[in-house]
PDB file of N, CA and C in Angstrom:
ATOM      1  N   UNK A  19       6.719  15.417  24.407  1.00 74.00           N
ATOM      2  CA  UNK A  19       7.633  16.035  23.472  1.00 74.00           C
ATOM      3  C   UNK A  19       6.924  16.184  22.124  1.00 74.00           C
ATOM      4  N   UNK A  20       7.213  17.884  21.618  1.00 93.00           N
ATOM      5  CA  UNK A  20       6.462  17.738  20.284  1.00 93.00           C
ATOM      6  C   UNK A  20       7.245  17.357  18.983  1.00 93.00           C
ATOM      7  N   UNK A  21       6.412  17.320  17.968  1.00 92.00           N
ATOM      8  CA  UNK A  21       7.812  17.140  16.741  1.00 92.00           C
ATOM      9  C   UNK A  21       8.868  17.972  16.598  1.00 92.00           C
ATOM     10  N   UNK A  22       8.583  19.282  16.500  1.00 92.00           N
ATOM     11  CA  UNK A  22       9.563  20.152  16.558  1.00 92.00           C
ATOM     12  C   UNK A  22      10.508  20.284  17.431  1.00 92.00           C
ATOM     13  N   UNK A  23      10.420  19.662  18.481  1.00 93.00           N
ATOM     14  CA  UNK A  23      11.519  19.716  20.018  1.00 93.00           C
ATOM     15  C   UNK A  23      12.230  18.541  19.484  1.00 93.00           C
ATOM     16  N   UNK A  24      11.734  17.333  19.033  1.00 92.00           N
ATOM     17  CA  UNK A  24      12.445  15.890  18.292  1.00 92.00           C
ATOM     18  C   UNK A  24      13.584  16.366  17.414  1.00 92.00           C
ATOM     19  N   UNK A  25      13.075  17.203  16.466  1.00 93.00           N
ATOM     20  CA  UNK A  25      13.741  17.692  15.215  1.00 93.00           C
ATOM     21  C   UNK A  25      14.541  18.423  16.089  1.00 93.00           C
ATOM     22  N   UNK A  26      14.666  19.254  16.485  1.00 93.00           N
ATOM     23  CA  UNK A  26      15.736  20.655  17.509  1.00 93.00           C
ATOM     24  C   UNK A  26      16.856  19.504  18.479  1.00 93.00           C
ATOM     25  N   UNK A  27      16.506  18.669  19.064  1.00 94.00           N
ATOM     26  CA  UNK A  27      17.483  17.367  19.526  1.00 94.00           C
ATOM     27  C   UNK A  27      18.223  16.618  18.762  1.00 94.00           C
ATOM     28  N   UNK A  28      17.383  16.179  17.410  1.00 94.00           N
ATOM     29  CA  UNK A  28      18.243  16.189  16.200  1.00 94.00           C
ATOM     30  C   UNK A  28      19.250  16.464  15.946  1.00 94.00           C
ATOM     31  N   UNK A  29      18.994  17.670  15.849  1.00 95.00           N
ATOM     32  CA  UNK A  29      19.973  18.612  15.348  1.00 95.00           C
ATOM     33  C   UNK A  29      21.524  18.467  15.951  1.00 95.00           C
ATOM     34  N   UNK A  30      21.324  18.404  17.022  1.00 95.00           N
ATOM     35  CA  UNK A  30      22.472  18.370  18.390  1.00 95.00           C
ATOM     36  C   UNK A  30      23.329  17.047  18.468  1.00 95.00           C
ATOM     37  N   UNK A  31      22.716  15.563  17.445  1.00 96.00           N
ATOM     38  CA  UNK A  31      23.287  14.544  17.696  1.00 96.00           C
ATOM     39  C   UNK A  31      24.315  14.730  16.969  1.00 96.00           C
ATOM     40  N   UNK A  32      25.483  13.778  16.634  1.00 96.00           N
ATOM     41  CA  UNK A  32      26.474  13.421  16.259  1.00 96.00           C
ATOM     42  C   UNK A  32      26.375  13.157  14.728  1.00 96.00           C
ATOM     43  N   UNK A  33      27.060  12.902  13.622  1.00 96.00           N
ATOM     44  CA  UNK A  33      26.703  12.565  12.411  1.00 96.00           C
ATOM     45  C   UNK A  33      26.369  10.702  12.671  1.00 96.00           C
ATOM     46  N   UNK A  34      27.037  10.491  12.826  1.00 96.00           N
ATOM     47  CA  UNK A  34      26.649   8.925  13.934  1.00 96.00           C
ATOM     48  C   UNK A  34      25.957   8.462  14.156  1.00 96.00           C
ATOM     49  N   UNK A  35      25.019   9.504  15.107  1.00 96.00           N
ATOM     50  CA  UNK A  35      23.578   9.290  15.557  1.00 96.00           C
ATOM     51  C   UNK A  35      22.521   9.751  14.702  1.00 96.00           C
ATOM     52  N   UNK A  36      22.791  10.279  13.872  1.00 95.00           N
ATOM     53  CA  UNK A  36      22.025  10.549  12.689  1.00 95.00           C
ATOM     54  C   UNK A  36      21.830  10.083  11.866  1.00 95.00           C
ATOM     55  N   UNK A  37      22.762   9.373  11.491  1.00 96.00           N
ATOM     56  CA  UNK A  37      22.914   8.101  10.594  1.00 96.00           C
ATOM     57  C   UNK A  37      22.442   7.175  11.206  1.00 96.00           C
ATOM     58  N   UNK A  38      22.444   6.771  12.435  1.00 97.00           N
ATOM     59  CA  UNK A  38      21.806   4.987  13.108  1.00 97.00           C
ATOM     60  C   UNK A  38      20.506   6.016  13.256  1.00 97.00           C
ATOM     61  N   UNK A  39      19.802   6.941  13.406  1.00 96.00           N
ATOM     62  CA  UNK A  39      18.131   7.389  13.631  1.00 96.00           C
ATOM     63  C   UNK A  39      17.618   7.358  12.133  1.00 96.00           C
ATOM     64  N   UNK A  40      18.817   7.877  11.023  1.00 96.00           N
ATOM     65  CA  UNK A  40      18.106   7.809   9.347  1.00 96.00           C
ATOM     66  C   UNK A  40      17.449   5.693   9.338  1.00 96.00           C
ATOM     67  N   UNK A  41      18.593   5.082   9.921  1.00 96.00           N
ATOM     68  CA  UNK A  41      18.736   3.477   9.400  1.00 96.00           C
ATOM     69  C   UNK A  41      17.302   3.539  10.332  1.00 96.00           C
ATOM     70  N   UNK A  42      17.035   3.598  11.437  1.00 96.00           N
ATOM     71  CA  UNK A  42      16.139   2.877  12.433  1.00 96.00           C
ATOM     72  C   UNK A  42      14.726   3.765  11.768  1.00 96.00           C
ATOM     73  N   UNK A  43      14.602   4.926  11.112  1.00 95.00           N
ATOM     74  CA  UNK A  43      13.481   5.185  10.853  1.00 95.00           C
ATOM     75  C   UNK A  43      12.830   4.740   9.331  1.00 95.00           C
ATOM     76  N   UNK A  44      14.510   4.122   8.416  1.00 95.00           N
ATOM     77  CA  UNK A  44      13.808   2.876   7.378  1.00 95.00           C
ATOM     78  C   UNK A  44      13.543   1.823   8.179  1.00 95.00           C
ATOM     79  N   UNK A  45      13.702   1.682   8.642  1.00 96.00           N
ATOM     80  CA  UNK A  45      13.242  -0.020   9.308  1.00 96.00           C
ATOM     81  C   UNK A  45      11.580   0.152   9.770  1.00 96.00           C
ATOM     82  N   UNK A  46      11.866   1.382  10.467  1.00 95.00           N
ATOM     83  CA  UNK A  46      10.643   1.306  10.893  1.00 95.00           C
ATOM     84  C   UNK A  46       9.250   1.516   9.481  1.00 95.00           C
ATOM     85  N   UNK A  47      10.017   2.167   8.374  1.00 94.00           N
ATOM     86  CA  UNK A  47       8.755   2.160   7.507  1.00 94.00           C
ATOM     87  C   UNK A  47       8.491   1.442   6.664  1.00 94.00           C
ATOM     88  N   UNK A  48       9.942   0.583   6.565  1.00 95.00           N
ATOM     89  CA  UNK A  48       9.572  -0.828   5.975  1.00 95.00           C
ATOM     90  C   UNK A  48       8.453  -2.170   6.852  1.00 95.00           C
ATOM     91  N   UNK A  49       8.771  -1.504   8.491  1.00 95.00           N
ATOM     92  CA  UNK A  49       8.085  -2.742   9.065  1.00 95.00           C
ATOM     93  C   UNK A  49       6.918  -1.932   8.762  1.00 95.00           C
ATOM     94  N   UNK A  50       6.054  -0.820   9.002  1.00 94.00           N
ATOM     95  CA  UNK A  50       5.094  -0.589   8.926  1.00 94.00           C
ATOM     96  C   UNK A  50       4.310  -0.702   7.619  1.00 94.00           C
ATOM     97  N   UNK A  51       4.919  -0.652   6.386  1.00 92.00           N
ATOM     98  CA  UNK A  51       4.826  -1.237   5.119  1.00 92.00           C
ATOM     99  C   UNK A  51       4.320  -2.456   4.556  1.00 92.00           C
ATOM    100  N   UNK A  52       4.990  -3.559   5.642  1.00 93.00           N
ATOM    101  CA  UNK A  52       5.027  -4.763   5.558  1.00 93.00           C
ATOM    102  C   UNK A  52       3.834  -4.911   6.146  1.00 93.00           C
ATOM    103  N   UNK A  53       3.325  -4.530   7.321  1.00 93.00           N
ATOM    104  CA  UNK A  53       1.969  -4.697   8.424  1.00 93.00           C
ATOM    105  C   UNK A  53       0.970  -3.950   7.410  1.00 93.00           C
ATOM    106  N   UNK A  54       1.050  -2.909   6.222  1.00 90.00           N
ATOM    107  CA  UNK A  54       0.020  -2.850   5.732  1.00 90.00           C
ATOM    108  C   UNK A  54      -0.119  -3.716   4.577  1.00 90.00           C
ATOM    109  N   UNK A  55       1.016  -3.906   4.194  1.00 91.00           N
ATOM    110  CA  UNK A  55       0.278  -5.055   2.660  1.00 91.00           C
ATOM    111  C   UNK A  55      -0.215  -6.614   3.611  1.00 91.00           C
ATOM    112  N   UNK A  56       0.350  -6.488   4.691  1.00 91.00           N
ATOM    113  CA  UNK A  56      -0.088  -7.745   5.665  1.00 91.00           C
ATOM    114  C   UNK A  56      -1.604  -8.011   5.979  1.00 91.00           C
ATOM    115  N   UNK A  57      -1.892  -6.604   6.428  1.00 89.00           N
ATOM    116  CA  UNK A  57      -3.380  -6.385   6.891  1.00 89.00           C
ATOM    117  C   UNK A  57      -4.462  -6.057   5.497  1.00 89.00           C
ATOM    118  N   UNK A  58      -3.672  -5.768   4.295  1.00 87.00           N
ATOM    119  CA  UNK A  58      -4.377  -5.626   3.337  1.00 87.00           C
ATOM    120  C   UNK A  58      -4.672  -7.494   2.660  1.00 87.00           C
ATOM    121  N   UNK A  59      -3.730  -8.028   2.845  1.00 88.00           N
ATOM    122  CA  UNK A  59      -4.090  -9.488   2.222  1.00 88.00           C
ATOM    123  C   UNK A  59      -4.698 -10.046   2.814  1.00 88.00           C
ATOM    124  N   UNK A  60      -5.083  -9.601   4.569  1.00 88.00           N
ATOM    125  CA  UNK A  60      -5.904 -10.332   5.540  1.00 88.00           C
ATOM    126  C   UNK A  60      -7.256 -10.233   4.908  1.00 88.00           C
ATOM    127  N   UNK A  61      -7.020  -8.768   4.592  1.00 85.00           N
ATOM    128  CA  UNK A  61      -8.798  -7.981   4.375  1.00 85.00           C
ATOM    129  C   UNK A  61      -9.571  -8.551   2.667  1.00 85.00           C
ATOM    130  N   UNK A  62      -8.222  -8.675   1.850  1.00 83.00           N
ATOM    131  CA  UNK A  62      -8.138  -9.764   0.460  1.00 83.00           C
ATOM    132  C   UNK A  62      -8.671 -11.338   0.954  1.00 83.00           C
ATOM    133  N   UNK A  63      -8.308 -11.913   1.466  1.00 85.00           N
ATOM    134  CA  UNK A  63      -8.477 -13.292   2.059  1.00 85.00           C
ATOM    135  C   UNK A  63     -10.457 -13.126   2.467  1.00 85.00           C
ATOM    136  N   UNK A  64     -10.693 -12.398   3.544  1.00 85.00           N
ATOM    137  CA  UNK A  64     -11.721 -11.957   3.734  1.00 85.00           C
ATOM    138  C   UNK A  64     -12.832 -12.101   2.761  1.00 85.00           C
ATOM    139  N   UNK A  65     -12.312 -11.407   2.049  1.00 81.00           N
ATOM    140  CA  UNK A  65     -13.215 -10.893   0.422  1.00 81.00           C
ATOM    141  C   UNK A  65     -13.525 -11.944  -0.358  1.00 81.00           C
ATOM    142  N   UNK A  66     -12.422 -12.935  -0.310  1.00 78.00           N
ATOM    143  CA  UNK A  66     -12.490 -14.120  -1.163  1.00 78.00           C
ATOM    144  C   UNK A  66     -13.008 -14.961  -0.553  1.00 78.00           C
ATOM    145  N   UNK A  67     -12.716 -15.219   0.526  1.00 81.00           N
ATOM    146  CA  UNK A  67     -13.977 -16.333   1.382  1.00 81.00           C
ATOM    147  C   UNK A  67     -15.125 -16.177   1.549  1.00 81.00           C
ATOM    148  N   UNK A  68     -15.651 -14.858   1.721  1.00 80.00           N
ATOM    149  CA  UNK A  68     -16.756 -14.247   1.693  1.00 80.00           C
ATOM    150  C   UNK A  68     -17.454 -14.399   0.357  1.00 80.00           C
ATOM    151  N   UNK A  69     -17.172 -14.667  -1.147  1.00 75.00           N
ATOM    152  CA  UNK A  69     -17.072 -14.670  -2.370  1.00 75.00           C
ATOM    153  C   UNK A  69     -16.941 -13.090  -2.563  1.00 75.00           C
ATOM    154  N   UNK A  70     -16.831 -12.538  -2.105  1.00 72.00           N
ATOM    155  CA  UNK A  70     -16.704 -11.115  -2.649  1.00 72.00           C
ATOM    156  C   UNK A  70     -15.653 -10.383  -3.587  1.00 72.00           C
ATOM    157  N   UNK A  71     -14.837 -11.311  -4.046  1.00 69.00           N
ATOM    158  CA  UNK A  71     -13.648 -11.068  -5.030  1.00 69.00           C
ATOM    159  C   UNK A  71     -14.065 -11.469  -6.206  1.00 69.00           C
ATOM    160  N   UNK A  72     -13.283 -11.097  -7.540  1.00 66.00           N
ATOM    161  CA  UNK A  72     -13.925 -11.605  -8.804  1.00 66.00           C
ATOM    162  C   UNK A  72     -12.346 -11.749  -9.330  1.00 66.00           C
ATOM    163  N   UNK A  73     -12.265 -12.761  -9.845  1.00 66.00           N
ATOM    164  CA  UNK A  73     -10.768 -12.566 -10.717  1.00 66.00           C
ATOM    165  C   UNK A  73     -11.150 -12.935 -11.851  1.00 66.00           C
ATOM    166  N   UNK A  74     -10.499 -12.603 -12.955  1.00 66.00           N
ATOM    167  CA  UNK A  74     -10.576 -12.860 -14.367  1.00 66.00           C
ATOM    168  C   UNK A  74      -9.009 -12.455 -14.782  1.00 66.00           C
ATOM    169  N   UNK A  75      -8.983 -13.534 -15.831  1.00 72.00           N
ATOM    170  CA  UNK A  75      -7.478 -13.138 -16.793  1.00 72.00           C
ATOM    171  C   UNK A  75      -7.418 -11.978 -17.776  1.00 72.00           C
ATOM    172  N   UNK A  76      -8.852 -11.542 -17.829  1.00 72.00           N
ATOM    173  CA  UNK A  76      -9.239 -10.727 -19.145  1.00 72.00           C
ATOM    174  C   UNK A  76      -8.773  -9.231 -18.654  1.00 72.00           C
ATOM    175  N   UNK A  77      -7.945  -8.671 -18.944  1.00 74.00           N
ATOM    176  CA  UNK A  77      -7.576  -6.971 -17.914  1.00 74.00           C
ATOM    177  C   UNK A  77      -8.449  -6.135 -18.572  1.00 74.00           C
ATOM    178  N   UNK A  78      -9.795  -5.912 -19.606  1.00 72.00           N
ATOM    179  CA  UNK A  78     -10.661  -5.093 -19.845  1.00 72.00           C
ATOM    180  C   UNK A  78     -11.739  -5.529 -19.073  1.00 72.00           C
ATOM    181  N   UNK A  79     -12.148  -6.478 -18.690  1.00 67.00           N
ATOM    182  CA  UNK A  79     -13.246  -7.226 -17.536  1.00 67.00           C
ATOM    183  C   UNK A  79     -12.617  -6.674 -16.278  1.00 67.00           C
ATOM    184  N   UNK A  80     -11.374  -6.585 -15.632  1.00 67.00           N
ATOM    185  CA  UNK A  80     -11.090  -6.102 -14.337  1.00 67.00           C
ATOM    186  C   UNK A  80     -11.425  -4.692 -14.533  1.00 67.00           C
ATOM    187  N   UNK A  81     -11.239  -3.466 -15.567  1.00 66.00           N
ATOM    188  CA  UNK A  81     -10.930  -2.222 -15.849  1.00 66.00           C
ATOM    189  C   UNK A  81     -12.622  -2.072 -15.619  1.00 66.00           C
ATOM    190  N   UNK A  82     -13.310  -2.668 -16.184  1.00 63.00           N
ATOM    191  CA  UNK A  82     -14.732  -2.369 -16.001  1.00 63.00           C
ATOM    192  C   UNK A  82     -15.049  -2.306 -14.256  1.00 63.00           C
ATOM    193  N   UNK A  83     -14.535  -3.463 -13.642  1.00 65.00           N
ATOM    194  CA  UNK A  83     -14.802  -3.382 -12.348  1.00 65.00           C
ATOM    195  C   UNK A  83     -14.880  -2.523 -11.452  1.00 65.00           C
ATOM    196  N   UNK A  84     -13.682  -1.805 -12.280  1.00 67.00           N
ATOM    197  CA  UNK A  84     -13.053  -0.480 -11.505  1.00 67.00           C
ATOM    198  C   UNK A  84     -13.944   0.699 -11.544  1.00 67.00           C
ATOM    199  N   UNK A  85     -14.118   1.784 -10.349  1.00 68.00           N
ATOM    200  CA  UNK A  85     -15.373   2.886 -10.002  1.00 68.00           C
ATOM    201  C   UNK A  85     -14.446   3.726 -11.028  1.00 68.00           C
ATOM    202  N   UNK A  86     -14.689   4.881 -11.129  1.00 70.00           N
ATOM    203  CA  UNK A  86     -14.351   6.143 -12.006  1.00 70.00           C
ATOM    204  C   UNK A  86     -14.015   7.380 -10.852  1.00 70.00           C
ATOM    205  N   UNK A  87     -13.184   7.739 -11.096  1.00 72.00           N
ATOM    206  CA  UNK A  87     -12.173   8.741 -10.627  1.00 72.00           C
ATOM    207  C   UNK A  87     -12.871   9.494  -9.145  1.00 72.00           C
ATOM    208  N   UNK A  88     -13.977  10.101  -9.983  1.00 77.00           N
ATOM    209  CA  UNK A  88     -15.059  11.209  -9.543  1.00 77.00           C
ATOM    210  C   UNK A  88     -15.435  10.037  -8.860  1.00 77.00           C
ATOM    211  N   UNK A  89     -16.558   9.160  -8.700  1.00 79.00           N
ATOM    212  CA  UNK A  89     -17.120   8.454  -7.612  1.00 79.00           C
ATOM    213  C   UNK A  89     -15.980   7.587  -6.270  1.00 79.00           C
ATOM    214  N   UNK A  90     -15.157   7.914  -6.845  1.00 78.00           N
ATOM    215  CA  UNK A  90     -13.656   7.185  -5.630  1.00 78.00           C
ATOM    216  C   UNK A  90     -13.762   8.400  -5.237  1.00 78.00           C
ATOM    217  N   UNK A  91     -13.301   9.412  -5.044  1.00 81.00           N
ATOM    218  CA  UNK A  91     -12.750  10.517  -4.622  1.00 81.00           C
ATOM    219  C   UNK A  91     -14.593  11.349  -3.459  1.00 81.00           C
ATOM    220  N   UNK A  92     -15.235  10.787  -4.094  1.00 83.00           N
ATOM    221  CA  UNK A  92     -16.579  11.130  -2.998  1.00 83.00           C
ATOM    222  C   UNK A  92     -16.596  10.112  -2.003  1.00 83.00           C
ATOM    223  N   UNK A  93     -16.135   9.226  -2.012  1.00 84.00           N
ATOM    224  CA  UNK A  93     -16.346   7.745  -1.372  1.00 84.00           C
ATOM    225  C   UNK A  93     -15.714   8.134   0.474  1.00 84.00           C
ATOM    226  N   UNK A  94     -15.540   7.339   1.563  1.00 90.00           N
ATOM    227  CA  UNK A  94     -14.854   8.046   2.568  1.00 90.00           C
ATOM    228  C   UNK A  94     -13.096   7.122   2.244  1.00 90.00           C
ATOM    229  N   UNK A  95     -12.466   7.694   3.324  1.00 89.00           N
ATOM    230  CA  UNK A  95     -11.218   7.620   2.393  1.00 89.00           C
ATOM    231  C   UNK A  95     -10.963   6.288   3.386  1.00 89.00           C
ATOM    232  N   UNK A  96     -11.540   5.534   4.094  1.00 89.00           N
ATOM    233  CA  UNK A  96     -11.299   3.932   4.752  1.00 89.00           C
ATOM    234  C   UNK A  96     -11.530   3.455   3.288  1.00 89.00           C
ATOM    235  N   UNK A  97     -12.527   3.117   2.836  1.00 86.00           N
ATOM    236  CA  UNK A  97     -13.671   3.007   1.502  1.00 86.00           C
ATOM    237  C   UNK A  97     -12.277   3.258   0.211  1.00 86.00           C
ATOM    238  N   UNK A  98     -12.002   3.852   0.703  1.00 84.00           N
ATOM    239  CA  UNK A  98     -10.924   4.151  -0.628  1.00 84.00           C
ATOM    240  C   UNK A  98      -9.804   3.771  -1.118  1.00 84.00           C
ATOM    241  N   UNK A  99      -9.372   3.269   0.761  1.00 87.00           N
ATOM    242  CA  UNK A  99      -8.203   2.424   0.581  1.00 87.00           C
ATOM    243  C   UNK A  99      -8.524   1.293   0.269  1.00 87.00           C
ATOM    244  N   UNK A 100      -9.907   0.357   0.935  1.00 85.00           N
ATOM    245  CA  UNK A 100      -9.611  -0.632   0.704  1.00 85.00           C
ATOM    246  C   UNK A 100      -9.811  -1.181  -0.919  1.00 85.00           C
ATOM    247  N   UNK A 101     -10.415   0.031  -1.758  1.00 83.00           N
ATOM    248  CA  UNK A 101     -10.750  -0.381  -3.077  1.00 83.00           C
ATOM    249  C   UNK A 101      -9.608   0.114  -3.986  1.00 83.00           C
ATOM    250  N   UNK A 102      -8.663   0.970  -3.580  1.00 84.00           N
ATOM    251  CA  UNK A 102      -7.164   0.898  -4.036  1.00 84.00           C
ATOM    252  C   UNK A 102      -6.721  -0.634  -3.839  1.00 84.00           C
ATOM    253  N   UNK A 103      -6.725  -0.774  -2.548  1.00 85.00           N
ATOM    254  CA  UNK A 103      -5.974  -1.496  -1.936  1.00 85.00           C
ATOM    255  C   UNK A 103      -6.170  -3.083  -3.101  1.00 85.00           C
ATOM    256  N   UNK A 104      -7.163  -3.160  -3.048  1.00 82.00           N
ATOM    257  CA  UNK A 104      -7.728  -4.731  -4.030  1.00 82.00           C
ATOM    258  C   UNK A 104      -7.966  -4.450  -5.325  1.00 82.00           C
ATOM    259  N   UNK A 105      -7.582  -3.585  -5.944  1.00 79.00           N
ATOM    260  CA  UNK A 105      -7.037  -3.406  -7.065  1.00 79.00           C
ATOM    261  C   UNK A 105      -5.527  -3.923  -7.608  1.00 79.00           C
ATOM    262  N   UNK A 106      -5.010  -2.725  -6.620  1.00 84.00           N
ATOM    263  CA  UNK A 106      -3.468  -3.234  -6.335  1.00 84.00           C
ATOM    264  C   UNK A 106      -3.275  -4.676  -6.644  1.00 84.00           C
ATOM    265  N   UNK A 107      -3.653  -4.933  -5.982  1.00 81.00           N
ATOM    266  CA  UNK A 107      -3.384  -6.243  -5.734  1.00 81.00           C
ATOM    267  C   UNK A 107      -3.797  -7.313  -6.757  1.00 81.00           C
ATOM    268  N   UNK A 108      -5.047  -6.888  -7.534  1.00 78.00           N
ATOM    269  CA  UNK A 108      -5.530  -7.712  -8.593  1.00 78.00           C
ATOM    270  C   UNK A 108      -4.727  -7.151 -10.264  1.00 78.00           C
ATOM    271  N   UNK A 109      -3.706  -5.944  -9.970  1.00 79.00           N
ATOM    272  CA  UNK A 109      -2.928  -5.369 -10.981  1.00 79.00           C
ATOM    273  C   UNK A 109      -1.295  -6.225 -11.038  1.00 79.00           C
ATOM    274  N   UNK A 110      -1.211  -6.256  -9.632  1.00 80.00           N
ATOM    275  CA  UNK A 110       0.195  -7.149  -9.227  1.00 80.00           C
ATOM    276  C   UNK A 110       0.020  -8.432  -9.661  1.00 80.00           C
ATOM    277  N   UNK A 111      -1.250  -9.003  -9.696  1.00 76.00           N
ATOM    278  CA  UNK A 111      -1.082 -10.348 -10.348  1.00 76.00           C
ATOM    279  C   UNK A 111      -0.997 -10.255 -11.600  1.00 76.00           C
ATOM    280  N   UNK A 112      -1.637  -9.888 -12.022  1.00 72.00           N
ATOM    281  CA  UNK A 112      -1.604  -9.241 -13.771  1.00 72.00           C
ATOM    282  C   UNK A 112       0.167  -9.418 -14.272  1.00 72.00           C
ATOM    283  N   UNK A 113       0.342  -8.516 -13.589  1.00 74.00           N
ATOM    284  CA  UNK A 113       1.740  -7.958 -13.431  1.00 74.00           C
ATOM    285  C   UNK A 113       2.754  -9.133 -14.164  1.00 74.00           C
ATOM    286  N   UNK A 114       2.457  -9.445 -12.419  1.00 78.00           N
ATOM    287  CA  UNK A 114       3.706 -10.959 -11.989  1.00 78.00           C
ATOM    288  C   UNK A 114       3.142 -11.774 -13.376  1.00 78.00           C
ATOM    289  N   UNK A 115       1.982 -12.470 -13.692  1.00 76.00           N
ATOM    290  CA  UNK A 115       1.915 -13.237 -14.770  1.00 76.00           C
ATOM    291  C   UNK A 115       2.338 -13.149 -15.871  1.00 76.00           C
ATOM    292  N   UNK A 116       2.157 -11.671 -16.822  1.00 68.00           N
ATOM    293  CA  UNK A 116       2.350 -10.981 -17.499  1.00 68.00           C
ATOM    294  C   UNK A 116       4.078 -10.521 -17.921  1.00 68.00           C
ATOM    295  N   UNK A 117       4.817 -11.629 -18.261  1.00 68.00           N
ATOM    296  CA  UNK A 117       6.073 -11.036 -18.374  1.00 68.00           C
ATOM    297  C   UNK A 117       6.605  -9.979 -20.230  1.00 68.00           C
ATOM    298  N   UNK A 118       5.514  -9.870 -20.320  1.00 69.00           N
ATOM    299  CA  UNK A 118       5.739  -9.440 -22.034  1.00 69.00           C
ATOM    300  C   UNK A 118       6.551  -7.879 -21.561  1.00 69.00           C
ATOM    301  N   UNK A 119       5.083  -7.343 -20.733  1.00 60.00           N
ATOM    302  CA  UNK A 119       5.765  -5.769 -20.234  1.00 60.00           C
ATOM    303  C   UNK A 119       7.416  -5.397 -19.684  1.00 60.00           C
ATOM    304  N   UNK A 120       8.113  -6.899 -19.208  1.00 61.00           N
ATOM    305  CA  UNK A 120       8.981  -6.536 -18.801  1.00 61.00           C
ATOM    306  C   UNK A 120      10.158  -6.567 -19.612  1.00 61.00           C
TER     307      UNK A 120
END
């Protein structure tokens, strides 16, 4: 079955069934959500055992760390997530510590 035949069956359900397929397809992108910040803290954990992480409290020492726009965007895009990805993550701590911003 292709997408478009999914969507055309759609169409045909009940308001009912449209509503329990809207609920079951958040669930599903919350679980898949959850399995990536999951597999991203695995690949974080990794980094840090490996010593390959750097933390500092200083947020102009992390900003330096960081590649520049143009050299991310040449990079391959596995490569890209995972250096989003551990950013993220070294911004969220920032974050969470940091209650002035809020």
């Amino acid at each position: 079955m292709i997408f478009t035949d999914v969507l055309e069956a759609i169409k045909g359900f009940s308001i009912e069934e449209k509503l329990q397929i809207q609920l079951l397809l958040e669930q599903y992108l919350r679980e898949e959500r959850r399995e990536e910040i999951y597999q991203n803290l695995q690949a974080a954990t990794r980094e840090e055992e490996n010593g390959e992480l750097m933390f500092s409290e200083n947020i102009d020492e992390l900003k330096q760390q960081f590649i520049s726009r143009r050299e991310l965007i040449k990079l391959p895009i596995e490569e890209r997530k995972k250096i989003l990805a551990s950013q993220s993550d070294l911004m969220l701590e920032h974050y969470q510590q940091d209650k002035e911003w809020q």
